[in-house]
XYZ file of C-alpha atoms in Angstrom:
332
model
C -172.057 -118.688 -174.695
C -175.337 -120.221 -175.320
C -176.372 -122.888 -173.167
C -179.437 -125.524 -174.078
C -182.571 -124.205 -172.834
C -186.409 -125.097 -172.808
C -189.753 -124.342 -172.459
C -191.955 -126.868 -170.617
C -195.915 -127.476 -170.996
C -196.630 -126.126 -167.558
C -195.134 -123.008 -168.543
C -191.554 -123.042 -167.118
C -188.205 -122.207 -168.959
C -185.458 -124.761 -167.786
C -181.681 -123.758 -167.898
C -178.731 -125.859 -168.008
C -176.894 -124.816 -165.449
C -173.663 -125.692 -163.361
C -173.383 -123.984 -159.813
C -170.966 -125.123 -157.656
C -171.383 -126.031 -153.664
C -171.894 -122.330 -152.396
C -171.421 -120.647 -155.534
C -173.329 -118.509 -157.738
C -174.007 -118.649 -161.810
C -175.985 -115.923 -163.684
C -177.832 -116.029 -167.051
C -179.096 -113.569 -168.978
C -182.344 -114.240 -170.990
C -182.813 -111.467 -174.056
C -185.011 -111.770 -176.875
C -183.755 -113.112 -180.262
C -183.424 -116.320 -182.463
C -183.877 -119.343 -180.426
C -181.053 -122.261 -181.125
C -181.787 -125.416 -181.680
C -179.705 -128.013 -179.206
C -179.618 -131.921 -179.896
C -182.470 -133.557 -178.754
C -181.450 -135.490 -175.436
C -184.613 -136.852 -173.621
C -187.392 -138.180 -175.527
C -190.020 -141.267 -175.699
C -192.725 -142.409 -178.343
C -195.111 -145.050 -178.909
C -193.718 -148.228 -180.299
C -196.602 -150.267 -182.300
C -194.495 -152.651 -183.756
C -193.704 -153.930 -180.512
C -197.332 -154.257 -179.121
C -197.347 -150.808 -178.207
C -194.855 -150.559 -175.953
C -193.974 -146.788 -174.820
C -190.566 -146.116 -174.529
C -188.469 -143.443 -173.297
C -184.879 -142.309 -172.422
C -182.467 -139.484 -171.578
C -178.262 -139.633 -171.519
C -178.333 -141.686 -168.953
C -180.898 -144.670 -169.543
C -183.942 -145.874 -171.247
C -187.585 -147.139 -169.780
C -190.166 -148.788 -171.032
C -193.879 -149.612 -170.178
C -196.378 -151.774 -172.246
C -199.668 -150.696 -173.756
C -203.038 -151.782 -174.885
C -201.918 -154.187 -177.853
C -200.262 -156.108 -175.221
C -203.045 -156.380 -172.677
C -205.007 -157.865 -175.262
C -202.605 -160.848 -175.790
C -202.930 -161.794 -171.800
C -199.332 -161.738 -171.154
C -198.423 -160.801 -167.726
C -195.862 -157.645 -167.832
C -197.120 -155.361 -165.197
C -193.710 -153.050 -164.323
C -191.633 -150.367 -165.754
C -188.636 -151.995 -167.582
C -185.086 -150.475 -167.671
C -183.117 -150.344 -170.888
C -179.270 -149.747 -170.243
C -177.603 -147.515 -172.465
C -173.319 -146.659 -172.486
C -173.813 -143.303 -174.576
C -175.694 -139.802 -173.977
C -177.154 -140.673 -178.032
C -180.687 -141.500 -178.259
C -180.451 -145.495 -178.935
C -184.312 -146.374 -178.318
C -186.149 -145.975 -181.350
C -182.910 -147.428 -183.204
C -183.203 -150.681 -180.879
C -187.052 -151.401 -181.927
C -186.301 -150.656 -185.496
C -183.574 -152.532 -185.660
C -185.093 -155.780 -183.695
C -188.832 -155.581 -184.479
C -189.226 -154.421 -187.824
C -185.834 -155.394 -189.631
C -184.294 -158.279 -187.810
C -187.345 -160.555 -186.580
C -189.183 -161.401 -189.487
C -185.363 -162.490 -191.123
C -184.529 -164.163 -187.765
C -187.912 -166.121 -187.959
C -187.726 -167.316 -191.737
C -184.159 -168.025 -191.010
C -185.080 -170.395 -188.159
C -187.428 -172.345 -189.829
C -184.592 -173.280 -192.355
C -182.127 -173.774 -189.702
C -182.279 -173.212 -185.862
C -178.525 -172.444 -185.276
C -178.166 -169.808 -188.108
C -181.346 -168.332 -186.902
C -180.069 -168.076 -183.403
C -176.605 -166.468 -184.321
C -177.928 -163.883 -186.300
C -180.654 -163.155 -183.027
C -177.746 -162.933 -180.655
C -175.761 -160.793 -183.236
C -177.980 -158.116 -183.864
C -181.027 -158.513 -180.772
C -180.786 -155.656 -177.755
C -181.262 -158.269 -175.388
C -177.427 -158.384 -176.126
C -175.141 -156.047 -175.451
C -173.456 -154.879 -179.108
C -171.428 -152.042 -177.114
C -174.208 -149.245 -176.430
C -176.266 -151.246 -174.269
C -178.952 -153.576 -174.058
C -182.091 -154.467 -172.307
C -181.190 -157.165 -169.486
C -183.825 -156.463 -166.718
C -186.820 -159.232 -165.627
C -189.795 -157.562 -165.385
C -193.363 -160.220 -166.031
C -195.537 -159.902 -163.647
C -193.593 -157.966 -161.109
C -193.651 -153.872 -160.701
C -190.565 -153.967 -162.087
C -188.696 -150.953 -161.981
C -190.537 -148.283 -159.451
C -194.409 -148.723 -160.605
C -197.206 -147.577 -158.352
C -199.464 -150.317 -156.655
C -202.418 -150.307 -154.405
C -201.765 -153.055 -151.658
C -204.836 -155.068 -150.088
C -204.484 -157.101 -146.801
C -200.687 -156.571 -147.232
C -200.697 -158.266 -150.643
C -199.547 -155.949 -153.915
C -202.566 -155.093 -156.527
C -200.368 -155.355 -159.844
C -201.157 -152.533 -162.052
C -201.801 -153.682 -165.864
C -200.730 -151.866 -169.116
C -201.607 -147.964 -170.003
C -204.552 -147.535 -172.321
C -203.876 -143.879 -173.519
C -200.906 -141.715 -173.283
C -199.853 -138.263 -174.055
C -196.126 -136.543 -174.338
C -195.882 -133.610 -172.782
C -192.475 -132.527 -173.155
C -189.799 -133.672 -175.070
C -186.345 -131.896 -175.896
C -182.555 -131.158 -174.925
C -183.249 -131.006 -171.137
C -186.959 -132.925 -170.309
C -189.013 -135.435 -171.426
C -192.429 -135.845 -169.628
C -195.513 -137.662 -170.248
C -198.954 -138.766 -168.908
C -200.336 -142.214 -168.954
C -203.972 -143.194 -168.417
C -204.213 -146.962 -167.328
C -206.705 -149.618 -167.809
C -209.659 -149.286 -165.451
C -209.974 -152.021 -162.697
C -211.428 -153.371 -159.317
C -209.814 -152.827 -155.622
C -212.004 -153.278 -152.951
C -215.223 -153.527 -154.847
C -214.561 -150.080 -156.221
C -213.831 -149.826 -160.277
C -210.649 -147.231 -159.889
C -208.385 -145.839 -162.517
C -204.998 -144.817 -162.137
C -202.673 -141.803 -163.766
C -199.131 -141.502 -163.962
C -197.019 -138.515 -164.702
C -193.759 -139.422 -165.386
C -190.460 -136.610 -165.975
C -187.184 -137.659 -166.747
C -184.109 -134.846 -167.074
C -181.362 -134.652 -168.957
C -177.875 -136.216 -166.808
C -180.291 -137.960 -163.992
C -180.551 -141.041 -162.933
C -184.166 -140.561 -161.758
C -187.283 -140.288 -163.332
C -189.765 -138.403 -161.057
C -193.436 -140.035 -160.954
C -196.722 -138.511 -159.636
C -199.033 -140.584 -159.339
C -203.069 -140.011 -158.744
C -206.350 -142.599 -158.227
C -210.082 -142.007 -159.271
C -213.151 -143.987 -158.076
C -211.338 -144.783 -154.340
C -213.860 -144.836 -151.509
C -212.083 -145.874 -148.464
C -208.151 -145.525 -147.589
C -205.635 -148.384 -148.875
C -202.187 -148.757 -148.711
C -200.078 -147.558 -151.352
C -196.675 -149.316 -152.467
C -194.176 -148.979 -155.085
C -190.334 -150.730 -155.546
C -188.075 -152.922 -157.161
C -188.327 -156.645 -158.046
C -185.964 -159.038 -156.567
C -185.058 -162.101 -158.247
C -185.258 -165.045 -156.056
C -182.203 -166.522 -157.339
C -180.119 -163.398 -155.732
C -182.179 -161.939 -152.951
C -179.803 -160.651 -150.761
C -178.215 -157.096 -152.299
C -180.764 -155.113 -150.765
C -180.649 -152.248 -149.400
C -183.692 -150.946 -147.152
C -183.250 -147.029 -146.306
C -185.457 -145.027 -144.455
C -186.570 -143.321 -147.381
C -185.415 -145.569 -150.089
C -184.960 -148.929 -151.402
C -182.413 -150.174 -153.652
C -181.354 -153.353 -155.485
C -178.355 -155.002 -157.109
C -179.823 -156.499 -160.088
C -178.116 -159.532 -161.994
C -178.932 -158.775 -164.919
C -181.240 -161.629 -166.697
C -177.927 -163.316 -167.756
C -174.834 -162.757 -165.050
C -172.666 -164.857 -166.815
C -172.741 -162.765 -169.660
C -173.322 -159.474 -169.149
C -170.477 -159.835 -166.432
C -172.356 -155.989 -165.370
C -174.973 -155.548 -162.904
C -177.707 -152.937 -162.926
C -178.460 -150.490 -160.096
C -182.155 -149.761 -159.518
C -184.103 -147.776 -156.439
C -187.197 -146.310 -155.849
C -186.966 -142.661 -153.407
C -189.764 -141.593 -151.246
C -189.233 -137.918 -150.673
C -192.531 -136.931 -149.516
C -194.567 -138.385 -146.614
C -193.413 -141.266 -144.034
C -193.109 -144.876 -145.441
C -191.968 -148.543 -144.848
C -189.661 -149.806 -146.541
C -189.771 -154.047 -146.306
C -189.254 -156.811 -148.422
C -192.116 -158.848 -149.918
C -193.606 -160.598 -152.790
C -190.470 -160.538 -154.501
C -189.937 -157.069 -154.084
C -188.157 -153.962 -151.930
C -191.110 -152.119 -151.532
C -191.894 -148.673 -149.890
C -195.549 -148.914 -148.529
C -197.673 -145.664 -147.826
C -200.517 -146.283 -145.444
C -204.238 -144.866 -145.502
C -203.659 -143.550 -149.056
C -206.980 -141.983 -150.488
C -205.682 -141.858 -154.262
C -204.572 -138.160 -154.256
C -201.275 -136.642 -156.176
C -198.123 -138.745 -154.703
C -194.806 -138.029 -155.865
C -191.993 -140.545 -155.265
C -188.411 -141.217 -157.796
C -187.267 -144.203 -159.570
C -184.533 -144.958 -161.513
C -181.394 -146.855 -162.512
C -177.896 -146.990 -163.444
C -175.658 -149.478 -164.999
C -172.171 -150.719 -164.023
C -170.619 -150.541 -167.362
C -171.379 -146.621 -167.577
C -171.692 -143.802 -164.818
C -172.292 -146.270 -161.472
C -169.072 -148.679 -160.854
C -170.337 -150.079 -157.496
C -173.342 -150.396 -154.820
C -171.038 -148.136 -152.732
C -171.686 -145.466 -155.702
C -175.186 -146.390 -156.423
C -175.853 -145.665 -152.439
C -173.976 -142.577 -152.588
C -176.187 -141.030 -155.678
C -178.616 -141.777 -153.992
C -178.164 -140.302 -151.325
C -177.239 -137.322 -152.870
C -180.003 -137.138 -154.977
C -182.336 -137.131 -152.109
C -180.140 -134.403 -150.318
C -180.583 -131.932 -153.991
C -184.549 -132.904 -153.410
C -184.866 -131.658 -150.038
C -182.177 -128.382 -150.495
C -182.961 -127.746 -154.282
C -180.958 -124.579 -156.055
C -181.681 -121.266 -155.123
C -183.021 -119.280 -158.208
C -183.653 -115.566 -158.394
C -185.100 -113.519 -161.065
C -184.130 -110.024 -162.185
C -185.654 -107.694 -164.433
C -183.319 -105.408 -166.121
C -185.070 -101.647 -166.992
C-alpha cells in the first residue's frame, strides 16, 4: 500500500507515517513510477486582494498581507487565521469567490439598494460561515496570530507587510515558504527581517524561523497572540507557551470560538501579558535563526474545548522535544 510521500527543497523525503506509542512501522522505498496524492498543504499570492499571501493545510488557513497593502497605509501588521471544517483546500476558492466574483456585484448592488446589497454580502462573503468555515479573527494593528516582533523599552516594534516572497514547498504533506519584509528602523539601525514559515499536513502548528539583518546591539525579541479587550481573561500563560480563547469577531454569531497559541521550544522566555497581547519575550536577542510554533484550531472542527486546546498543546510540545525515531536501511 502506497502511502503519500514527498520530496522537500532542502533535500528531505517526508513519509506519512502512523507509529504507535512504543511501536515500530517500516517502509520500503524502491525505485519506480511516482503517484500522484491530492494536494493537501499549499499557499499563493492573492493580488486581487492587495496581495495578500495565503496559505493552508487540513486543518486551517493563514494569511499575511503584502506590498499592495502597505502602500494603502492601512494598519494590518499580524498573521491572520482562516478557519476551515474540511481537510479540502478552501483558500483560493474563498478569494475568488469574494474578491473577484462577488464584490464588484455586491458594490453595484448597494448603490441601488443598501439592504439587497448587504444580504447578498452576508450570503456569499467568508467573513460568514456558509458551512466550511470562515475568516472571524481581529487582526489590525496587532501581531495577530504568532508574528515575530522586536520589543524596545518593553514596548512591541510592529512588524509591517512582506515585500517579496518565495514558496518553497508545496504538496500532499508540506507547504513552506520564505518571506522578505519591508526594511525599517529599531534603535537607529535600518534592519530587515525574514521569516520561514512550514506548515504539515494534520497539524495544528505552523513552525516559524525567524532571522534579523542590520542589528548592532541586543534587543528583546517577542512574539504572541492578540487579546481583545472586550474578553481579556481566557488566557493561558505556560512556561513555554501562551494561549488564547478567541471570540471570534462576532460571538453572537459564530456561537464557536477559536483556539490560538504561540510555543517556544527553544531557549528560555517570559511569557506576560501586554499591549493587548500574550506574548513570549526573548531577551538580548542579536537577530540570529529563532524557531518558535504558532497555530490555531477551531471549536466547530478538531478542538471542542480550552481543556483540548491545552492538551494539544501540550502534546505537541512533548512530540517536539521526543520526536520519532527514524532509521535507515540499505538493502544489498
Amino acid at each position: 500500500l502506497a502511502v503519500p510521500v514527498q520530496l522537500t527543497q532542502d533535500g528531505k523525503l517526508l513519509i506519512e507515517a502512523a507509529v504507535r506509542k512504543g511501536g515500530v512501522a517500516c517502509f520500503t522505498i524502491s525505485k519506480g513510477q511516482p503517484q500522484t496524492f491530492p494536494m493537501v498543504c499549499h499557499g499563493a499570492l492573492h493580488p486581487e486582494r492587495k496581495d495578500d499571501f495565503a496559505w493552508e493545510n487540513d486543518r486551517g488557513a493563514y494569511r499575511v498581507y503584502g506590498p499592495a497593502l502597505e502602500r494603502t497605509g492601512e494598519r494590518s501588521f499580524g498573521i491572520d487565521v482562516w478557519t476551515k471544517n474540511t481537510p479540502e483546500l478552501v483558500v483560493d476558492q474563498r478569494f475568488y469567490v469574494e474578491d473577484i466574483v462577488m464584490m464588484p456585484t455586491v458594490d453595484s448592488l448597494r448603490r441601488v439598494d443598501r439592504h439587497r446589497g448587504d444580504s447578498l454580502y452576508r450570503t456569499i462573503s467568508y467573513h460568514h460561515d456558509h458551512g466550511r468555515g470562515l475568516d472571524p479573527y481581529k487582526v489590525g494593528a496587532t501581531l495577530g496570530c504568532g508574528a515575530p516582533a522586536l520589543m524596545v523599552a518593553d514596548s512591541i516594534v510592529m512588524p509591517y507587510c512582506f515585500e517579496r516572497y518565495e514558496v518553497l514547498d508545496e504538496g500532499p504533506l508540506r507547504f513552506t515558504v520564505r518571506l522578505t519584509q519591508s526594511p525599517r528602523v529599531v534603535c537607529g539601525d535600518t534592519i530587515r527581517e525574514h521569516r520561514v514559515i512550514t506548515l504539515d499536513k494534520g497539524s495544528n502548528f505552523n513552525r516559524m524561523t525567524v532571522s534579523y539583518d542590520g542589528l548592532s546591539r541586543p534587543v528583546a525579541f517577542c512574539s504572541g497572540v492578540v487579546v481583545q479587550r472586550e474578553d481579556p481573561e481566557p488566557v493561558v500563560l505556560g512556561r513555554d507557551f501562551v494561549s488564547y480563547t478567541d471570540p471570534t469577531d462576532q460571538p453572537n454569531v459564530h456561537h464557536a470560538p477559536l483556539y490560538v497559541a504561540v510555543l517556544f521550544p527553544e531557549g528560555t522566555v517570559t511569557t506576560r501579558q501586554q499591549q493587548q497581547h500574550a506574548l513570549g519575550v526573548l531577551p538580548q536577542y542579536r537577530g540570529e535563526p529563532y524557531t518558535y510554533y504558532f497555530g490555531s484550531a477551531w471549536a466547530k472542527y478538531d478542538v471542542r474545548t480550552p481543556q483540548e486546546w491545552e492538551a494539544r498543546i501540550a502534546w505537541y510540545l512533548r512530540m517536539l522535544r521526543h520526536p520519532l525515531q527514524v532509521t535507515l536501511k540499505k538493502n544489498n
